[in-house]
C-alpha atoms as one frame of an Amber mdcrd trajectory, in Angstrom:
protein
 -30.139  29.359  22.464 -28.537  32.095  20.451 -28.869  31.991  16.591 -27.767
  34.080  13.611 -27.833  33.698   9.850 -24.695  33.390   7.570 -25.502  34.409
   4.028 -23.404  33.661   1.037 -20.469  35.900   0.568 -21.085  38.528  -2.234
 -17.841  37.825  -3.804 -19.102  34.952  -5.803 -16.867  33.213  -8.436 -19.460
  33.317 -11.246 -17.366  31.356 -13.942 -16.317  28.477 -11.629 -12.659  29.079
 -11.711 -12.581  32.825 -12.388  -9.647  34.954 -10.901  -8.861  35.150  -7.147
  -7.942  38.743  -5.988  -6.531  37.709  -2.670  -9.718  38.601  -0.646 -10.579
  35.758   1.696 -13.859  33.930   1.795 -16.048  33.780   4.985 -17.708  30.472
   5.904 -20.732  31.489   4.029 -19.016  31.268   0.730 -18.880  27.653   1.121
 -22.334  26.810   2.336 -26.011  27.037   1.507 -27.474  30.536   1.810 -30.110
  31.671   4.177 -29.177  28.907   6.828 -29.771  29.559  10.541 -26.851  28.507
  12.704 -26.381  27.876  16.162 -24.113  30.634  17.798 -22.899  28.687  20.376
 -20.872  26.281  17.939 -17.697  28.185  16.968 -17.061  29.006  13.500 -13.883
  27.806  11.805 -12.768  31.357  11.396 -13.363  32.269  15.226 -11.345  29.094
  16.252  -8.386  29.452  13.809  -8.198  33.178  13.781  -8.040  33.219   9.909
 -10.504  32.264   7.300 -10.917  28.807   5.752  -8.612  28.683   2.665  -6.429
  31.620   3.729  -3.735  29.446   5.146  -3.223  25.497   4.629  -4.323  24.022
   8.080  -1.876  21.981  10.062  -3.188  18.617  11.134  -3.095  19.741  14.835
  -5.133  22.872  14.036  -7.795  20.666  12.245  -8.052  18.143  15.042  -8.070
  21.051  17.589 -11.215  22.501  16.046 -12.954  19.285  15.592 -12.387  18.432
  19.251 -13.776  21.924  20.216 -16.930  21.349  18.132 -17.244  17.706  19.682
 -16.984  19.367  23.162 -19.840  21.839  22.623 -22.154  19.977  20.297 -24.638
  17.117  21.289 -24.541  16.048  17.673 -20.752  15.293  17.432 -18.336  12.897
  19.185 -14.743  12.365  18.443 -12.522   9.326  18.963  -8.873   8.413  18.092
  -8.647   5.170  16.024  -4.881   5.022  15.188  -1.513   6.792  15.264   0.590
   7.488  12.441   4.411   6.761  12.209   5.007  10.505  13.397   2.652   9.901
  16.360  -0.155  11.993  14.981  -3.728  10.967  15.908  -6.044   9.625  13.379
  -9.465  10.677  14.432 -13.055   9.932  13.523 -16.064  12.141  14.130 -19.408
  10.659  14.547 -21.971  13.185  13.474 -25.697  12.232  14.207 -28.754  13.322
  16.072 -28.672  13.667  19.972 -30.953  10.773  20.203 -28.874   8.657  18.013
 -25.734   9.607  20.079 -27.308   8.007  22.911 -27.984   4.845  21.357 -25.049
   4.565  18.944 -23.652   1.358  19.987 -27.038  -0.276  19.674 -27.538   1.248
  16.102 -23.982  -0.051  15.080 -24.567  -3.513  16.047 -27.929  -3.511  14.335
 -26.338  -2.212  11.229 -23.743  -4.902  11.212 -26.567  -7.486  10.848 -27.214
  -6.302   7.270 -23.939  -8.250   6.381 -25.068 -11.393   8.104 -27.340 -13.319
   5.451 -28.830 -15.620   8.072 -30.430 -12.847   9.874 -30.617  -9.783   7.547
 -34.127 -10.470   6.198 -35.616  -9.797   9.662 -34.213  -6.181   9.755 -36.765
  -3.134   9.449 -34.856  -1.089   6.743 -37.315   1.855   7.311 -36.207   2.283
  10.819 -32.474   1.847  10.263 -30.096   4.819   9.844 -27.638   4.705   6.917
 -23.993   4.962   7.607 -21.918   7.388   5.505 -18.069   7.665   5.889 -16.628
  10.733   4.405 -12.634  10.571   4.205 -10.357  13.188   2.992  -6.952  13.831
   1.757  -5.249  10.382   1.853  -2.568  12.207  -0.300  -1.223  15.027   1.873
  -0.622  17.337  -0.871  -4.232  17.223  -1.810  -5.253  19.305   0.687  -8.653
  20.917  -0.322 -10.350  17.730   1.165  -8.927  18.051   4.688  -9.411  21.878
   4.652 -13.204  21.500   3.686 -13.757  19.362   6.939 -14.119  22.178   9.236
 -16.854  23.733   7.025 -18.690  20.536   6.588 -18.506  19.874  10.298 -19.609
  23.475  11.203 -22.557  23.083   9.051 -23.709  19.655  10.261 -23.077  20.827
  14.033 -24.521  24.237  13.815 -27.307  24.342  11.158 -30.848  24.687  12.610
 -33.610  23.615  10.359 -35.949  20.698  10.225 -34.406  19.243   7.052 -30.836
  18.770   8.700 -32.424  17.559  11.790 -34.340  14.928  10.025 -31.242  14.087
   8.042 -29.168  13.446  11.254 -31.863  11.449  12.634 -31.845   9.075   9.745
 -27.931   9.061   9.155 -24.834   8.173  10.944 -21.906  10.263   9.424 -18.523
   9.266  10.099 -16.059  12.017   9.070 -12.368  11.063   8.815 -10.820  14.408
   8.365  -7.222  13.328   7.336  -6.361   9.720   6.180  -2.620  10.924   6.054
  -1.707  13.266   8.753   1.969  13.176   8.213   1.825  13.985   4.687  -0.776
  16.776   5.230   1.406  18.146   7.844   4.492  18.067   5.464   2.536  19.707
   2.584   0.959  22.449   4.833   4.335  23.456   5.991   5.638  23.828   2.523
   2.613  25.787   1.267   2.477  28.128   4.071   6.260  28.795   4.264   5.938
  30.064   0.648   2.958  32.081   0.960   3.378  35.738   0.529   1.194  38.633
   1.357   0.279  38.935  -2.379  -0.905  35.436  -3.684   1.335  34.434  -6.715
  -0.330  32.184  -9.499   2.784  31.519 -11.478   3.045  27.671 -11.747   7.038
  28.101 -11.616   6.565  29.859  -8.120   8.247  27.948  -5.381   5.184  27.492
  -3.586   3.744  25.378  -6.384   6.914  23.075  -7.005   7.205  21.079  -3.814
  10.510  19.551  -3.174  11.200  15.768  -3.042   9.705  13.657  -1.626   6.570
  16.041  -1.432   3.581  15.757   0.854   1.623  13.070  -1.234   2.829  10.081
   0.951   3.124   8.908   4.630   6.154   9.054   6.760   7.869   6.334   4.628
   6.764   7.733   1.422   4.067   5.001   0.731   0.989   5.934  -1.186  -1.697
   5.022   1.437  -4.537   5.096  -1.211  -2.846   1.711  -2.340  -2.811   0.051
   0.976  -6.497  -0.524   1.623  -6.128  -4.155   0.793  -2.521  -4.761   1.833
  -3.037  -2.726   5.088   0.786  -2.714   5.994   0.877   0.660   7.778  -0.580
   1.933  10.946  -2.870   4.466   9.297  -4.422   1.593   7.014  -4.625  -0.943
   9.903  -6.635   1.502  12.018  -8.945   2.366   9.079  -9.570  -1.037   8.277
 -10.403  -1.970  11.789 -12.864   1.284  11.734 -14.152   0.172   8.380 -15.353
  -3.186   9.634 -16.474  -1.753  12.694 -19.137   0.066  11.009 -19.529  -1.404
   7.533 -20.742   1.977   5.897 -23.213   2.056   3.005 -21.365   4.759   1.282
 -17.565   5.832   1.583 -16.418   8.938  -0.090 -12.739   9.539  -1.062 -11.675
  13.033  -1.594  -8.621  13.827  -3.531  -6.963  16.459  -5.931  -5.554  16.019
  -9.452  -3.753  18.174 -11.852  -4.294  22.043 -11.907  -5.478  22.155 -15.625
  -8.387  19.724 -14.858 -11.821  20.536 -13.319 -13.494  18.318 -10.897 -14.130
  14.398 -11.278 -16.486  12.107  -9.637 -17.508   8.643 -10.400 -18.906   6.384
 -12.093 -15.613   6.452 -13.917 -14.410   4.608 -16.980 -17.148   1.615 -17.493
 -15.013  -0.892 -19.005 -12.421  -0.848 -16.047 -14.662  -1.839 -13.359 -13.538
  -4.776 -10.985 -15.539  -7.626 -12.403 -16.474  -8.922  -8.814 -18.321  -5.786
  -8.033 -22.166  -6.325  -8.526 -23.820  -4.146 -11.270 -26.208  -2.527  -8.428
 -23.012  -0.818  -6.968 -22.449   1.027 -10.302 -26.212   1.816 -10.626 -26.219
   3.389  -7.307 -22.983   5.380  -8.071 -24.586   6.674 -11.154 -27.797   7.690
  -9.145 -25.615   9.477  -6.680 -23.620  11.094  -9.463 -26.797  13.017 -10.416
 -26.925  14.821  -7.037 -23.357  15.772  -7.485 -24.026  17.129 -10.861 -26.927
  19.164  -9.803 -24.894  20.691  -6.837 -22.015  21.506  -8.889 -24.080  23.123
 -11.516 -25.790  25.388  -9.081 -22.495  27.032  -8.228 -21.162  26.977 -11.652
 -18.273  24.395 -11.361 -17.240  22.272 -14.405 -16.767  18.473 -13.889 -16.482
  15.132 -15.691 -17.622  11.670 -14.598 -16.595   8.949 -17.240 -13.081   9.390
 -18.075  -9.571   8.828 -16.581 -10.134   6.923 -13.401 -11.334   3.522 -12.964
 -12.557   1.159 -10.162 -10.421  -2.019 -10.664  -7.813  -2.494  -7.985  -9.218
  -3.572  -4.824  -6.499  -1.776  -2.755  -7.944   1.834  -3.486 -10.357   3.856
  -1.382 -13.018   3.891  -3.927 -12.970   0.177  -4.818 -12.343  -1.477  -1.510
 -15.880  -0.377  -0.204 -17.420  -1.745  -3.375 -16.324  -5.388  -2.455 -17.327
  -5.029   1.058 -21.185  -4.163   0.333 -20.771  -0.469   0.260 -20.546   2.355
  -2.486 -17.213   3.927  -2.793 -17.214   7.340  -4.383 -13.948   8.940  -5.689
 -13.757  12.828  -5.849 -10.843  14.541  -7.613 -10.614  18.517  -7.439  -8.163
  20.358  -9.645  -5.331  21.402  -7.197  -4.028  24.862  -6.779  -0.827  23.108
  -4.988  -0.701  26.092  -2.673  -3.169  28.969  -2.485  -3.710  30.284  -6.219
  -2.330  29.094  -9.479  -2.853  29.921 -13.181  -4.693  27.029 -14.916  -6.129
  26.463 -18.583  -9.302  27.223 -16.928  -8.269  30.615 -15.275  -6.877  31.336
 -11.809  -7.630  28.440  -9.531  -7.856  29.368  -5.943  -7.582  27.062  -2.771
 -10.823  28.222  -1.476 -12.536  27.359  -4.762 -11.352  23.779  -4.447 -12.429
  23.701  -0.968 -15.894  25.008  -2.002 -16.299  21.919  -4.388 -15.188  19.505
  -1.779 -17.808  20.923   0.708 -20.378  21.003  -1.875 -20.051  17.283  -2.922
 -19.818  16.280   0.668 -23.140  17.882   1.210 -24.580  16.486  -2.178 -23.630
  12.902  -0.866 -25.476  13.359   2.228 -28.593  14.594   0.345 -28.253  11.662
  -2.084 -28.034   9.027   0.778 -31.074  10.509   2.452 -33.103   9.963  -0.698
 -31.430   6.683  -1.582 -31.399   5.375   2.002 -33.704   2.340   1.339 -31.809
   1.524  -1.647 -28.400   1.642   0.008 -29.445  -0.395   2.960 -31.126  -3.018
   0.481 -28.077  -2.973  -1.557 -25.768  -3.709   1.373 -28.143  -6.638   2.580
 -28.504  -8.207  -0.894 -24.792  -7.794  -1.559 -23.945 -10.341   1.146 -26.979
 -12.533   0.492 -25.926 -12.663  -3.229 -22.339 -13.412  -2.197 -23.333 -16.478
  -0.191 -25.522 -17.633  -3.285 -22.463 -17.051  -5.604 -20.123 -18.971  -3.192
 -22.541 -21.935  -3.275 -22.377 -21.886  -6.910 -18.536 -21.581  -7.061 -16.521
 -24.453  -8.448 -13.824 -23.498  -5.872 -14.945 -24.658  -2.474 -11.838 -23.338
  -0.526  -8.405 -22.166  -0.559  -5.444 -23.435   1.455  -2.114 -21.903   2.337
   0.728 -22.522   4.951   4.387 -22.891   5.380   6.421 -25.202   7.721   9.689
 -23.495   6.735   8.648 -19.854   6.969   5.676 -19.544   9.522   6.383 -15.671
   9.851   5.078 -15.018   6.464   2.205 -17.298   6.826   1.296 -15.396  10.083
   1.464 -12.071   8.328  -0.866 -13.312   5.606  -3.216 -14.801   8.157  -3.215
 -11.565   9.997  -4.073  -9.753   6.811  -7.031 -11.940   6.140  -8.317 -11.505
   9.666  -8.079  -7.664   9.441 -10.506  -7.990   6.437 -13.042 -10.174   8.476
 -12.225 -13.210   6.346 -13.003 -16.488   8.301  -9.870 -18.613   8.437  -9.702
 -22.165   9.888  -6.828 -24.385  11.027  -6.277 -27.453   8.741  -7.621 -30.555
  10.551  -5.699 -33.158   8.995  -2.703 -33.419   6.543  -3.716 -32.942   2.968
  -2.115 -32.861  -0.421  -3.158 -30.535  -3.495  -1.244 -31.580  -6.420   2.457
 -31.861  -5.539   2.023 -29.680  -2.400   1.590 -31.413   0.974  -0.149 -29.212
   3.736   0.547 -30.260   7.301  -2.111 -29.560   9.983   0.679 -27.941  12.140
   1.324 -25.012   9.830  -1.795 -24.803   7.299  -4.843 -22.942   7.043  -8.265
 -23.193   5.116 -10.266 -20.287   3.659 -13.803 -21.418   2.766 -15.353 -19.668
  -0.028 -18.712 -20.032   1.463 -18.669 -17.158   3.846 -20.080 -13.323   3.466
 -16.676 -12.244   2.428 -16.597 -14.348  -0.532 -16.008 -11.598  -3.112 -13.148
 -10.380  -1.172 -11.725 -13.841  -0.600 -11.925 -14.279  -4.532 -10.301 -11.166
  -5.210  -7.358 -12.100  -2.739  -6.765 -15.472  -4.208  -7.712 -15.483  -7.900
  -5.440 -15.367 -10.832  -6.939 -13.246 -13.533  -5.155 -12.923 -17.113  -8.215
 -11.946 -19.227  -9.557  -8.484 -18.981 -12.253  -6.110 -20.893  -9.771  -3.188
 -21.084  -5.888  -3.143 -21.386  -5.599   0.132 -19.669  -5.409   0.211 -15.784
  -5.097   3.062 -13.353  -3.133   0.937 -10.879  -1.856  -2.653 -10.901  -3.953
  -5.406 -12.782  -3.028  -8.085 -10.256  -2.431  -8.585  -6.526  -2.883 -12.212
  -5.842  -1.706 -12.187  -2.378  -0.701 -15.759  -1.769   1.809 -15.163  -4.524
   3.006 -12.005  -2.963   4.063 -13.819   0.373   5.329 -16.770  -1.765   3.304
 -19.221   0.110   2.384 -22.683  -0.819  -1.160 -22.597  -1.379  -3.829 -24.320
  -3.638  -7.705 -24.407  -4.173 -10.204 -27.238  -3.745 -12.802 -27.652  -6.271
 -16.093 -29.179  -5.836 -15.023 -32.732  -6.713 -11.883 -32.645  -4.846 -12.732
 -31.102  -1.480 -11.904 -33.893   1.165 -14.181 -34.197   4.159 -13.319 -33.073
   7.551 -10.369 -30.701   6.908 -11.712 -27.841   8.267 -10.404 -27.423  11.879
 -10.988 -24.660  14.643 -11.497 -21.163  13.431  -8.624 -18.733  13.882  -9.667
 -15.460  15.917  -6.496 -14.328  17.267  -3.200 -14.407  15.607   0.378 -14.397
  16.978   3.839 -14.039  15.696   5.166 -17.524  16.065   8.104 -17.817  18.457
  11.124 -20.199  17.893  13.386 -21.864  20.165  16.981 -22.610  20.880  17.258
 -26.508  20.344  19.844 -28.108  22.380  20.573 -25.446  25.133  23.688 -23.530
  25.390  26.557 -24.277  23.276  30.335 -23.770  23.886  31.022 -24.411  20.056
  28.502 -23.005  17.610  24.855 -22.009  16.762  23.232 -22.588  13.491  19.953
 -21.418  12.006  18.457 -21.860   8.545  17.831 -18.914   6.301  14.163 -19.858
   5.108  12.409 -17.753   7.697  11.153 -14.311   6.843  12.964 -12.585   9.586
  16.389 -14.614   9.334  17.774 -11.402   7.979  16.864  -9.514  10.955  18.359
 -12.225  13.110  21.601 -11.854  11.230  21.498  -8.108  11.581  21.067  -8.470
  15.505  24.126 -10.692  15.513  26.322  -8.351  13.687  24.995  -5.171  15.385
  26.043  -6.881  18.632  29.712  -7.095  17.459  29.592 -10.858  16.935  30.965
 -12.980  13.833  28.755 -14.818  11.647  29.151 -16.971   8.664  26.874 -17.946
   5.837  26.957 -21.755   4.331  27.574 -21.493   0.485  27.473 -25.359   0.427
  25.077 -27.648   2.379  25.929 -29.407   5.746  24.310 -32.378   7.410  24.874
 -33.533  10.945  23.262 -35.547  13.754  21.379 -33.489  16.549  19.343 -35.348
  19.346  19.589 -38.685  17.313  18.075 -37.282  14.304  19.630 -36.161  11.078
  19.408 -32.484  10.345  20.354 -30.751   7.121  21.344 -27.004   6.852  20.840
 -25.587   3.155  22.428 -22.918   1.383  22.347 -19.709   3.293  22.323 -21.126
   6.749  24.077 -18.985   9.271  26.875 -20.232  11.706  27.635 -18.261  14.629
  30.996 -19.760  16.106  31.369 -19.313  20.021  35.270 -19.467  20.338  37.261
 -16.454  19.437  34.219 -14.091  19.449  35.059 -10.639  20.912  31.787 -11.001
  22.809  31.257 -13.360  26.035  29.385 -16.368  25.963  26.703 -14.758  27.992
  26.081 -12.119  25.433  26.154 -14.737  22.620  23.742 -16.997  24.587  21.354
 -13.833  25.167  21.412 -12.831  21.517  20.639 -16.291  20.222  17.823 -16.686
  22.697  16.559 -13.293  21.441  16.463 -14.114  17.935  14.751 -17.397  18.433
  11.902 -15.676  20.320  11.667 -12.229  18.497  12.453 -13.575  14.892  10.528
 -16.871  15.052  13.635 -19.134  14.268  14.782 -22.508  15.604  18.408 -21.950
  16.479  20.369 -25.253  16.833  23.247 -25.650  19.388  26.235 -27.466  17.914
  28.926 -29.322  19.811  30.614 -30.609  16.942  31.636 -29.214  13.500  31.948
 -32.757  11.951  29.450 -33.366   9.084  27.956 -36.746   8.205  27.558 -35.400
   4.835  28.614 -32.091   3.021  31.094 -29.602   4.227  32.416 -29.279   7.910
  31.584 -26.160   9.952  35.335 -25.190   9.518  35.231 -25.332   5.774  36.466
 -22.346   3.837  33.075 -22.691   1.826  31.431 -21.207   4.976  32.203 -17.537
   4.460  32.422 -14.720   7.098  29.484 -12.104   6.564  30.333  -8.446   6.432
  28.103  -6.148   8.400  26.380  -3.976   5.804  26.925  -0.174   6.127  24.103
   0.813   3.681  23.293   4.020   1.942  20.026   4.345   0.002  20.229   7.070
  -2.564  17.181   9.591  -2.302  16.342  12.910  -3.766  15.523  14.323  -7.316
  15.278  11.548  -9.766  14.560   8.867  -7.444  11.256   7.429  -7.008   9.994
   8.244  -3.431   7.960   5.131  -3.555  10.900   2.906  -4.275  13.236   4.544
  -1.813  10.638   4.494   0.848  10.018   0.697   0.334  13.787   0.036   0.855
  13.958   2.308   3.898  10.713   0.893   5.479  12.117  -2.715   4.891  15.474
  -2.102   6.365  14.293   0.326   9.005  11.089  -1.324  10.307  11.524  -5.065
   9.347  15.174  -5.750   9.619  15.821  -2.999  12.062  19.043  -2.006  10.298
  20.810   1.358  10.374  20.357   2.902   7.027  21.491   6.093   5.681  19.514
   8.068   3.223  22.001   9.811   0.998  21.155  12.542  -1.219  22.170  12.125
  -4.760  23.991  15.427  -4.827  26.045  14.390  -1.811  27.705  11.502  -3.897
  31.597  11.776  -3.893  34.204   9.560  -3.240  35.070  10.771   0.417  31.368
  10.524   1.355  30.946   7.021  -0.291  33.836   5.679   1.692  31.714   5.405
   4.711  29.591   2.666   3.201  30.140  -0.920   1.738  26.615  -1.143   0.297
  24.669   1.509  -1.874  21.140   0.929  -2.974  19.723   2.700  -6.101  16.024
   2.641  -6.022  13.892   2.775  -9.029  14.674   6.009 -10.768  16.222   8.196
 -13.598  19.242   9.752 -11.687  19.495  12.813 -13.841  20.974  14.463 -10.895
  24.117  12.224 -11.162  26.418  14.206 -13.332  29.558  12.658 -14.736  31.740
  13.499 -11.657  29.306  11.661  -9.505  29.191   8.946 -11.859  32.779   8.373
 -11.720  32.844   8.536  -7.878  30.141   5.935  -7.976  32.071   3.746 -10.205
  35.432   4.224  -8.371  33.519   3.298  -5.271  32.385  -0.063  -6.706  35.768
  -0.966  -8.140  37.237  -0.247  -4.820  35.036  -3.266  -3.435  31.465  -1.649
  -2.892  28.397  -3.694  -3.621  25.897  -1.618  -5.736  22.311  -2.663  -5.927
  20.123  -1.162  -8.530  16.291  -1.529  -8.963  13.961  -1.049 -11.927  14.868
   1.965 -14.024  18.162   2.666 -12.043  19.327  -0.571 -13.589  18.687   0.802
 -16.969  20.345   3.905 -16.058  23.449   2.162 -15.070  23.667   0.211 -18.492
  22.906   3.357 -20.524  25.680   5.302 -18.443  28.140   2.288 -19.124  28.702
   1.860 -15.415  27.247  -1.641 -15.916  28.482  -3.962 -18.779  24.963  -5.709
 -18.954  22.646  -5.098 -21.890  19.169  -4.180 -22.231  16.775  -6.362 -24.175
  15.432  -4.255 -27.134  11.973  -4.431 -28.709  11.529  -6.357 -31.760  11.163
  -4.648 -35.152   7.534  -5.491 -36.041   7.682  -3.841 -39.446   4.988  -1.637
 -40.729   2.066  -1.723 -38.201  -0.310   0.225 -40.536  -2.132   3.402 -39.919
  -4.150   4.066 -36.514  -6.582   6.464 -35.713  -5.356   9.417 -33.690  -8.100
   8.749 -31.013  -6.521   5.447 -30.238  -2.992   6.662 -29.333  -3.469   6.749
 -25.540  -5.126   3.120 -25.548  -2.310   1.746 -27.838   0.474   3.235 -25.952
  -0.998   2.607 -22.529  -1.493  -1.154 -23.427   2.289  -1.598 -23.735   2.846
  -0.455 -20.181   3.273  -3.279 -17.641   1.192  -1.416 -14.891   1.608  -4.271
 -12.506   1.299  -7.998 -13.003   2.762 -11.141 -11.605   5.264 -13.522 -13.437
   6.989 -16.788 -12.998  10.846 -16.672 -12.674  13.331 -19.409 -12.262  15.753
 -19.020  -9.324  19.176 -20.517  -8.711  18.907 -22.005  -5.419  22.650 -22.348
  -4.911  23.478 -18.639  -5.637  23.683 -16.383  -2.675  20.984 -14.303  -4.158
  18.832 -17.326  -3.928  19.692 -18.435  -0.296  16.576 -19.231   1.884  14.300
 -20.455  -0.997  13.248 -23.860  -1.504  11.543 -23.798  -4.872  13.195 -22.798
  -8.029  10.040 -21.256  -9.490   9.019 -18.256  -7.439   6.429 -15.436  -8.465
   7.812 -11.905  -8.987   5.781  -8.691  -9.295   6.686  -6.542 -12.294   5.889
  -2.898 -12.940   7.659  -1.258 -15.941   9.393  -2.244 -18.971  13.045  -2.476
 -18.162  14.212  -5.987 -19.973  17.494  -7.305 -19.432  19.484  -9.778 -21.442
  20.929 -12.659 -19.468  24.502 -12.380 -18.725  26.912 -14.010 -20.881  28.278
 -15.928 -17.794  26.227 -18.878 -17.115  26.417 -18.317 -13.386  25.495 -14.765
 -13.152  21.657 -14.717 -13.871  20.437 -16.219 -10.753  16.716 -15.165 -11.440
  15.309 -15.554 -14.992  11.865 -15.294 -16.388  10.436 -18.725 -17.637   9.209
 -19.396 -21.046   5.660 -18.932 -20.303   5.871 -16.419 -17.432   2.474 -14.884
 -16.888   0.727 -15.987 -13.696  -1.710 -13.372 -13.173  -2.620  -9.811 -14.669
  -2.224  -8.103 -17.863   0.734  -7.896 -19.995   0.681  -7.267 -23.999   1.818
  -9.889 -26.328   4.714  -7.756 -27.456   5.927  -7.317 -23.803   5.307 -10.812
 -22.930   7.547 -12.023 -25.837  10.282  -9.553 -24.529   9.905 -10.911 -21.041
  10.226 -14.605 -21.930  13.497 -15.822 -20.537  14.927 -12.468 -19.932  16.886
 -11.682 -16.848  15.078 -10.458 -13.664  18.430 -10.294 -11.788  22.096 -10.015
 -13.033  25.313  -9.914 -11.008  28.411  -8.496 -12.268  31.871  -7.606 -10.983
  33.593  -4.159 -11.404  37.112  -4.206 -10.063  37.048  -5.814  -6.743  33.243
  -4.542  -6.225  29.981  -6.191  -7.363  26.951  -4.409  -9.137  23.465  -6.342
  -8.847  20.856  -5.270 -11.283  17.206  -6.060 -10.522  14.778  -5.306 -13.252
  12.021  -5.519 -10.900  10.843  -4.234  -7.471  11.414  -6.968  -4.840  10.034
  -4.765  -2.223   6.638  -3.599  -3.666   4.386  -1.574  -1.444   5.701  -3.458
   1.678   3.229  -6.411   1.152   5.238  -8.362  -1.481   7.056 -10.508   1.353
   7.791 -13.207  -0.992  10.719 -11.428  -2.851  12.259  -9.236   0.115  14.750
 -11.854   0.604  16.069 -11.526  -2.917  16.997  -7.952  -2.176  18.309  -8.693
   1.428  20.577 -11.557   0.157  22.091  -9.018  -2.152  22.546  -6.666   0.592
  24.102  -9.163   3.014  25.980 -11.585   0.649  26.454  -9.760  -2.461  30.263
  -9.081  -1.635  30.587 -12.757  -1.280  29.605 -13.664  -4.687  32.651 -15.620
  -6.315  34.372 -13.386  -8.897  35.106 -16.491 -11.141  31.312 -16.949 -11.547
  31.048 -13.497 -13.090  33.861 -13.921 -15.586  33.108 -14.589 -19.333  34.768
 -14.709 -22.603
């Protein structure tokens, strides 16, 4: 075997963030000195044809190099675990000793026994390898993480000494080179397209000012680092499968932050830790921090460890592992956002950022070696302690289910199973408070299981906190997100024999066409989650559909059936499509959308309106534009796009704000303004938008865009202003961040009262619904008593943090207001009904506005 020595490049950056002259660094710049490497393993430079850090790696280049190393090295294997929306492979490398590679499945199954309290005491920890998962660049424009991977992999595959061979024998290393391949590809294209021969550090240079929507997010503009717990996207679903396939001891999460920062690694802000995470997790985090500090000290890099970032939200990559028996570590490198950029600390180069990420990757592995027994013991004790805590808990089990919306219950059940939470069928009908749970449609989650802490995090409602500042949301109670009937059994109220068969497989529930073919009409209720998708299929097929604005009761198969507000009627006569097409579409929606479609042979009601009533209104097929571009939140726009494109399967146009004019808008009858500031909409575009609404369009505004409409006087509604509290007294300057941050509603859950008879409320059965709020847009209720279909209650807080001042402003304020403008409608939504794709419970409020907004009676919007 040929060998050679790579020494560290003589072009050292002595002061850490010193100037970058444009000279590119060899691989030795990133790695320890005087290490012997196997010449049969290709260096990154020899494979790419350029040096690491000289150009931003495309995802295909990155994967290509890793595949080649896996082909030639007996230490490395590679596998694909998911595909992104853009069909890029998400891959994981398994790096360990050749002997371990031969026994990998045995090592994995043995390691999983650490999370089984009934058998974990029998394990010999001395003989077990530790498992480390190192993940990079979940935000695509934080590229130093992914670009450091070839260097790390080269070192692990090629370094030849007893120290690394011993480390590989005692460790299984999982390397996830790109959590977000679509975002990484988008950013690499931008940065490389604007790189000149001479590297320009000017922060205003176009290379450093990426255009909307930037490369941070995935294809649908979602932040995947908020999706570990909701796991709504293919990248996250694959990642969670892989996580529980191995249950690593340590997971590293490599990011970037603002250019003027230095380098951050946890423990983070102590007062913002998740209270369900055991103290031993943070003790290990602090111990590991000393290894990172020592390594960064050696190369002269500045860093900080206890400010700015927290470990609270369970859906982040550094917190999710903490609630699953691992130690999650967040790394944040100051970003060059290109190849070189001026900063407060000097010229920040891309290679320097890569070097820091390589350094802490290797310091992590060193820490794991020296703390191996502690890490393995921690994981074993985590699950043992969780079971003991569960036995002491006053809550014995959680229950949820829905007979009227089985699709939402299915999606929540699937989410729980993805996280290896044990769920059982309800064995017999049971009542909790005023809620009746049937055995046909309800499920039980016992707390006494290894995933007790994660179960508690998912179901609990928390309103008291040690700190009022949060890096992300303060609450994520998932049964509320799905708007599912749910409850908890306490020690003294747990009935006997209610736990039935365990659920191991989940399938989307299918419906049926009840009554066979009809020559008269078909009817289905609007309560099911996918009822809007079914309606869209009908309209897209060129069929007419009507919506009930008043209830209807009839006799079907000798039983009385009630169809409530929002039920959809598809008359068979006078359709332009033949009966065969109609029958086929109705059969398809029953199966694909999980709905019971009723075949009607008479339009006569036994109670309520008849099917020919003028109160049953024809639905207009939405021709929808979603405004995107500068001033619009990519997250909010992506949430609308994803909902309509993926879940409703509706054609939707993404319309640049700068393209707004009267001729262009005439193509659409619905326009959605996602949350945003809309500074790009000048007076002429505002006029065009106002004219379009007055001409009959339906405008739906979410969050800050509702405020913008009011401020620009395109809406006649009013904002609720803050109360004048008088002289609040002097405060110390040091408290300014805490005081102002505490007034931000960073994400909490509130109760609102819904008008079930209003088109916005169609499909809901309970007037009280949970609403997710993030932001401080407060709306005064309409002067019309019929135009505020959703209003916060007097005591709205359900879970999460809100300041006393903001809670007062929120009480009895409007969540949704409808107003008329000429012959059109404006629908203002103070909150985001589509939050992060997992807030299923309020999606229908938005979809009702889209499908039925133009049908809202103008008289209900008049006031004196």
